[in-house]
Short mmCIF file of C-alpha atoms in Angstrom, two decimals:
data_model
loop_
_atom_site.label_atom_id
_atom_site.label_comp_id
_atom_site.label_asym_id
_atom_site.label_seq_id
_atom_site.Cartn_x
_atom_site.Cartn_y
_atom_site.Cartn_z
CA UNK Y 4 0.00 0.00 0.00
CA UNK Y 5 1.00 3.64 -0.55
CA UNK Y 6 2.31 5.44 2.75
CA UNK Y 7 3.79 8.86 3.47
CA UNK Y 8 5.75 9.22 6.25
CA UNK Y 9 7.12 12.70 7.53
CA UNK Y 10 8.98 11.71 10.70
CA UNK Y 11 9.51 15.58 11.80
CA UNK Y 12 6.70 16.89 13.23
CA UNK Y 13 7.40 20.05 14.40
CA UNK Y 14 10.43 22.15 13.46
CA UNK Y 15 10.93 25.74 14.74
CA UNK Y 16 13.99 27.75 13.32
CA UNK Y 17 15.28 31.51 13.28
CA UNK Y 18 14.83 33.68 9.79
CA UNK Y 19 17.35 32.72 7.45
CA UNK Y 20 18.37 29.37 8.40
CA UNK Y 21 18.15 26.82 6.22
CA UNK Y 22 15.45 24.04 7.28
CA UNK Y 23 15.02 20.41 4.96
CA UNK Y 24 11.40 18.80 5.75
CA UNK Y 25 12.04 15.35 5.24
CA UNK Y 26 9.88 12.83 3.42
CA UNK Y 27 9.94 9.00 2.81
CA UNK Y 28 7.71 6.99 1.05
CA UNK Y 29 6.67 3.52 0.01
CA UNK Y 30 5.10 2.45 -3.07
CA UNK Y 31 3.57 -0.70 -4.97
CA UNK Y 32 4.45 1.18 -8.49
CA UNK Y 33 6.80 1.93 -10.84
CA UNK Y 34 5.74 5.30 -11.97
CA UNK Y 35 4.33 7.26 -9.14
CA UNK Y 36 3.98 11.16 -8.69
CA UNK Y 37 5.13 12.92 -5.67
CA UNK Y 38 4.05 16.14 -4.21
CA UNK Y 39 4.40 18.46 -1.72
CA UNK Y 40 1.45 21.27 -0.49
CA UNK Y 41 1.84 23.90 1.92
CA UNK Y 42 -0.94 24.78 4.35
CA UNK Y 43 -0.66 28.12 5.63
CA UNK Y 44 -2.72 29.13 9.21
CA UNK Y 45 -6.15 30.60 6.73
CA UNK Y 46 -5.89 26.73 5.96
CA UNK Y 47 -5.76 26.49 2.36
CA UNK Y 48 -3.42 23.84 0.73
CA UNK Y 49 -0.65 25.77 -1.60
CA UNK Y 50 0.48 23.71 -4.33
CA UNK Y 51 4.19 23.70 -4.30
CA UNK Y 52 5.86 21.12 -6.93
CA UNK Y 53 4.80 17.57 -8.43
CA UNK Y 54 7.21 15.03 -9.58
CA UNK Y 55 7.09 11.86 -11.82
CA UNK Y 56 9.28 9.49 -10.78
CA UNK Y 57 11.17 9.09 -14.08
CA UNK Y 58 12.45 12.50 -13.43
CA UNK Y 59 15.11 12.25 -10.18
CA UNK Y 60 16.72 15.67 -11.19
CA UNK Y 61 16.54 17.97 -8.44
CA UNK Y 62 14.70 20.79 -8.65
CA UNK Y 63 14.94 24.63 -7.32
CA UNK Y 64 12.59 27.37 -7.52
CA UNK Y 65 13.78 30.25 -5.64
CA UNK Y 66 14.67 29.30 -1.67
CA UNK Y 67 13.10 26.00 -2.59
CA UNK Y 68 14.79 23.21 -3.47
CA UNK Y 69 13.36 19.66 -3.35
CA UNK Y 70 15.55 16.16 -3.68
CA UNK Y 71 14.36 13.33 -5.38
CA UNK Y 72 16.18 9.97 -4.21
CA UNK Y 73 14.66 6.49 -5.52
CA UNK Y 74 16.93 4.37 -4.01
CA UNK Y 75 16.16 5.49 -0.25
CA UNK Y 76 12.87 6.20 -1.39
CA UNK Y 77 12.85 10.41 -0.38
CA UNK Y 78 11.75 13.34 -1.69
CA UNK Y 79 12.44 16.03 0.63
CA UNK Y 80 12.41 19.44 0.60
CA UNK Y 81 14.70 22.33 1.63
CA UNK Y 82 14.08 26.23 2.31
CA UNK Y 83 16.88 28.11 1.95
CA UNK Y 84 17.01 31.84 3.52
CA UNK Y 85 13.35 30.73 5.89
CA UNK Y 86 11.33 33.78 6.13
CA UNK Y 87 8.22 34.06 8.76
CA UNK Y 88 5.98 34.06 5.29
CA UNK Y 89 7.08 30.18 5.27
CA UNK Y 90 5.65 29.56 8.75
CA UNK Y 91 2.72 26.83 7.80
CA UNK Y 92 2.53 23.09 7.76
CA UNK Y 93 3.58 21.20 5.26
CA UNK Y 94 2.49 17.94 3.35
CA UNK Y 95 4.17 15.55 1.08
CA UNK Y 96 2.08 13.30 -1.07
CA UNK Y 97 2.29 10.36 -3.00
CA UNK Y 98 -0.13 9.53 -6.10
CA UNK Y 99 -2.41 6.56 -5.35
CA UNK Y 100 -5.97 4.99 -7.09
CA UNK Y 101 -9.32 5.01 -5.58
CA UNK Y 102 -11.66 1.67 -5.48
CA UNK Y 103 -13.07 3.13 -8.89
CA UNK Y 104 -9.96 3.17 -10.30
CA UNK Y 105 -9.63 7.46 -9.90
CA UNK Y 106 -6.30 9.05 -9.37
CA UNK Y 107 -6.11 10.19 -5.35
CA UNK Y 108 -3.49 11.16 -3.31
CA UNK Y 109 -2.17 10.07 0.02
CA UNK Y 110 -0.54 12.74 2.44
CA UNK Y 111 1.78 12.34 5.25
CA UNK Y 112 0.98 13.17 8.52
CA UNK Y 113 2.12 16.94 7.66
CA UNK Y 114 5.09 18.96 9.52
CA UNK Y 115 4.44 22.26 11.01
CA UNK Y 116 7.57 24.99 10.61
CA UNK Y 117 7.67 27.94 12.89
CA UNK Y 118 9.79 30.12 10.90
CA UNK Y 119 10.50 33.07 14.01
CA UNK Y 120 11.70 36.17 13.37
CA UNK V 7 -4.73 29.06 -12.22
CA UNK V 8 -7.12 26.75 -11.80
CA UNK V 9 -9.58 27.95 -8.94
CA UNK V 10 -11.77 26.12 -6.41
CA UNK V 11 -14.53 27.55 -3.86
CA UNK V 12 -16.21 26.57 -1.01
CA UNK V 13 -19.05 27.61 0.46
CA UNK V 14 -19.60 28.40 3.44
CA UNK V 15 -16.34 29.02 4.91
CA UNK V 16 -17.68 28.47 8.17
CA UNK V 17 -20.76 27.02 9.87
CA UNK V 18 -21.93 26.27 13.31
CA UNK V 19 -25.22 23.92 13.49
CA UNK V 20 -26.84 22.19 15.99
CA UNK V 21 -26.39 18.61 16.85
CA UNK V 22 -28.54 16.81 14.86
CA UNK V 23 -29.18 19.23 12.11
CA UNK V 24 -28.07 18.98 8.62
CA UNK V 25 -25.64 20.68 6.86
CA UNK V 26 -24.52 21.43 2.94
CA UNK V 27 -21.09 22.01 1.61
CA UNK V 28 -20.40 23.62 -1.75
CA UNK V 29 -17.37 23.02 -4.30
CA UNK V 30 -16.77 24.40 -7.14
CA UNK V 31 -14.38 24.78 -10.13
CA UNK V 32 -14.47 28.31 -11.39
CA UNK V 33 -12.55 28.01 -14.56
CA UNK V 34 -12.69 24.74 -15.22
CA UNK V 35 -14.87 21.49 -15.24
CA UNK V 36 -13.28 19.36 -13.31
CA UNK V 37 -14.91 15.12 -13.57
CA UNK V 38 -13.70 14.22 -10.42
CA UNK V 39 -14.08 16.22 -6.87
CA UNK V 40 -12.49 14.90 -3.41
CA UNK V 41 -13.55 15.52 -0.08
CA UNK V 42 -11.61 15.64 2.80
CA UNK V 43 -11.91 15.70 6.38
CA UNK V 44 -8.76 17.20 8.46
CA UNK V 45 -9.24 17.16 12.53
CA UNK V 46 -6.79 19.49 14.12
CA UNK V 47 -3.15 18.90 13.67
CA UNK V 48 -3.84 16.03 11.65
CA UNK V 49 -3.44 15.35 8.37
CA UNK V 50 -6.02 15.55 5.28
CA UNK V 51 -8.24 12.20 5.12
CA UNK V 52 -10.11 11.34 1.82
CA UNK V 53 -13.61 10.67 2.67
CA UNK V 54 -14.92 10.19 -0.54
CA UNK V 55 -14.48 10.63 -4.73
CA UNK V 56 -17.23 12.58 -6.70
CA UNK V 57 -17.21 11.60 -10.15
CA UNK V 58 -20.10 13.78 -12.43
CA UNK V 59 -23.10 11.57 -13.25
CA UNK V 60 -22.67 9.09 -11.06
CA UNK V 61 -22.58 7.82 -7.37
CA UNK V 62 -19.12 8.69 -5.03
CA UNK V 63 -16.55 6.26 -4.08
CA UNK V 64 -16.53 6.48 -0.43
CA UNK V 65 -13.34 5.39 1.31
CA UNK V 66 -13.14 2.91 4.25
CA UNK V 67 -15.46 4.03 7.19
CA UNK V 68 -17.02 6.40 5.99
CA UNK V 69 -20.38 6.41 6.75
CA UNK V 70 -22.28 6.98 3.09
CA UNK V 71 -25.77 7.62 4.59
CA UNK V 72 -24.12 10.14 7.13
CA UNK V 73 -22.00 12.27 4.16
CA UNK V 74 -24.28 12.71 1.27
CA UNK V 75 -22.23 13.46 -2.14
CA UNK V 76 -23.69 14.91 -4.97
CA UNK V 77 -21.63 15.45 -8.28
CA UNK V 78 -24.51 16.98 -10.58
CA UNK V 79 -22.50 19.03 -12.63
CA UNK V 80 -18.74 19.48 -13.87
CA UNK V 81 -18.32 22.35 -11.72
CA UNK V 82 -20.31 21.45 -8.60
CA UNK V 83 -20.09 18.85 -5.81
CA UNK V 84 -21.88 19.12 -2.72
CA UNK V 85 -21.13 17.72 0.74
CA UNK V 86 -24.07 17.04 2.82
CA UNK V 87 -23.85 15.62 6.60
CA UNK V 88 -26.49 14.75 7.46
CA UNK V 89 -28.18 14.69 11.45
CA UNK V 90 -24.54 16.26 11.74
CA UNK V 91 -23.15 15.26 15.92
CA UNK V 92 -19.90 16.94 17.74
CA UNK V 93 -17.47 14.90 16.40
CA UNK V 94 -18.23 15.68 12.82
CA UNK V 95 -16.90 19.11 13.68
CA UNK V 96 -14.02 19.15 11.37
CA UNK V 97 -12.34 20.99 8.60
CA UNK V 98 -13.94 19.74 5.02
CA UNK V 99 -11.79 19.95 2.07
CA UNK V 100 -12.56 19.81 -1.31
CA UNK V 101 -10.41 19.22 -4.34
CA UNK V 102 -11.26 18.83 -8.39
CA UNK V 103 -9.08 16.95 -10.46
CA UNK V 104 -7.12 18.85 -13.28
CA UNK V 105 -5.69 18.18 -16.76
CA UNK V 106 -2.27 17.34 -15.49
CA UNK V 107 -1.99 13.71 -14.00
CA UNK V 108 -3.04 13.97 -10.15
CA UNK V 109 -2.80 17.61 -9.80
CA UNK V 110 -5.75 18.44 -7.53
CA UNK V 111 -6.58 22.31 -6.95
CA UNK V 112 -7.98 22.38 -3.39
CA UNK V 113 -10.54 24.46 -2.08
CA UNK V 114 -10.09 26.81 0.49
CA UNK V 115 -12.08 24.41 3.18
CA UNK V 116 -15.07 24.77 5.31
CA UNK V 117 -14.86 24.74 8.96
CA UNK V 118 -17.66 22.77 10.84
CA UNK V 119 -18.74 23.52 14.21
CA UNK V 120 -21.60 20.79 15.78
CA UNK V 121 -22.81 22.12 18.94
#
């Protein structure tokens, strides 16, 4: 079965350190899509990047930077220069199928960053 | 962007009462709708899949008769819990399936207060 597992659950850090959320996960397939949302306090999840798992070239976009390892199964994700605007929880995902055969997702337990100022 | 609403954001009932959520895809018709449930510094739990024209997929334990989904229309899915009790007091999220391969565009949630 698909699972999601964000060991961290809590991370607090000062502006402008550097802070990786970590993310494992197990799968039953060989292609697969991974994600990762952000969930600020007004609740609403924040798409932040999706990945197929053909493509293990990491990937930066601005402070963020995520890294895609297959063979320990991770996909975690780094913010680089934290601001107090990052403070939120965070969710990785991994793509799954519904009874009915419909794409669906299945998010880790979440891990909430205090980003202080 | 794709964009998804929810109404109401908020909504306190009385135990026993019914209540309707609304999702909808504003610029796009979207086949397939989620719902979630998240409880408090927990994570998002699919209750259900609303596919348009025909009955949801409800996910283990998940009561069907209790959380009514209708999927009448590409843009619209509504969440009804029904003879709603405390513990269904929850934040309800919705989601609609995109173009790209499992990209969902969430809603921006409803929170549920059963008193």
């Amino acid at each position: 079965a698909q699972k999601v597992t964000q060991a961290q659950t809590e991370i607090s850090v000062v502006e402008k350190e550097d802070v990786t959320l970590d993310c494992v996960y197990e799968t039953r397939d060989t292609t697969y899509y991974l994600f990762w949302y952000k969930q600020p306090p007004s609740g609403e999840l924040v798409f932040l990047i999706r990945r197929n798992s053909f493509d293990e070239q990491n990937e930066i976009s601005g402070r963020y930077s995520w890294n895609f390892q297959k063979s320990t199964s991770s996909f975690n994700f780094t913010i680089t220069a934290s601001q107090v605007v990052d403070s939120a929880v965070y969710f990785c995902a991994l793509s799954d199928y519904t009874q009915g055969g419909s794409e669906k997702l299945v998010f880790g337990k979440g891990m909430k960053l205090t980003v202080n100022p | 962007g794709a964009v998804v609403s929810q109404h109401p954001s908020w909504v306190i009932c009385k135990s026993g009462t019914s209540v309707k959520i609304e999702c909808r895809s504003l610029d796009f018709q979207a086949t397939t709708m989620f719902w979630y449930r998240q409880f408090p510094k927990q994570s998002l739990m699919l209750m259900a899949t609303s596919n348009e024209g025909s009955k949801a997929t409800y996910e283990q334990g998940v009561e069907k008769d209790k959380f009514l989904i209708n999927h009448a229309s590409l843009t619209l899915s509504t969440l009804t819990v029904t003879s709603a009790h405390p513990e269904d007091s929850s934040f309800y999220i919705c989601s609609a399936l995109g173009q790209v391969r499992y990209e969902q565009y969430f809603g921006p949630g409803t929170r549920l207060t059963v008193t």
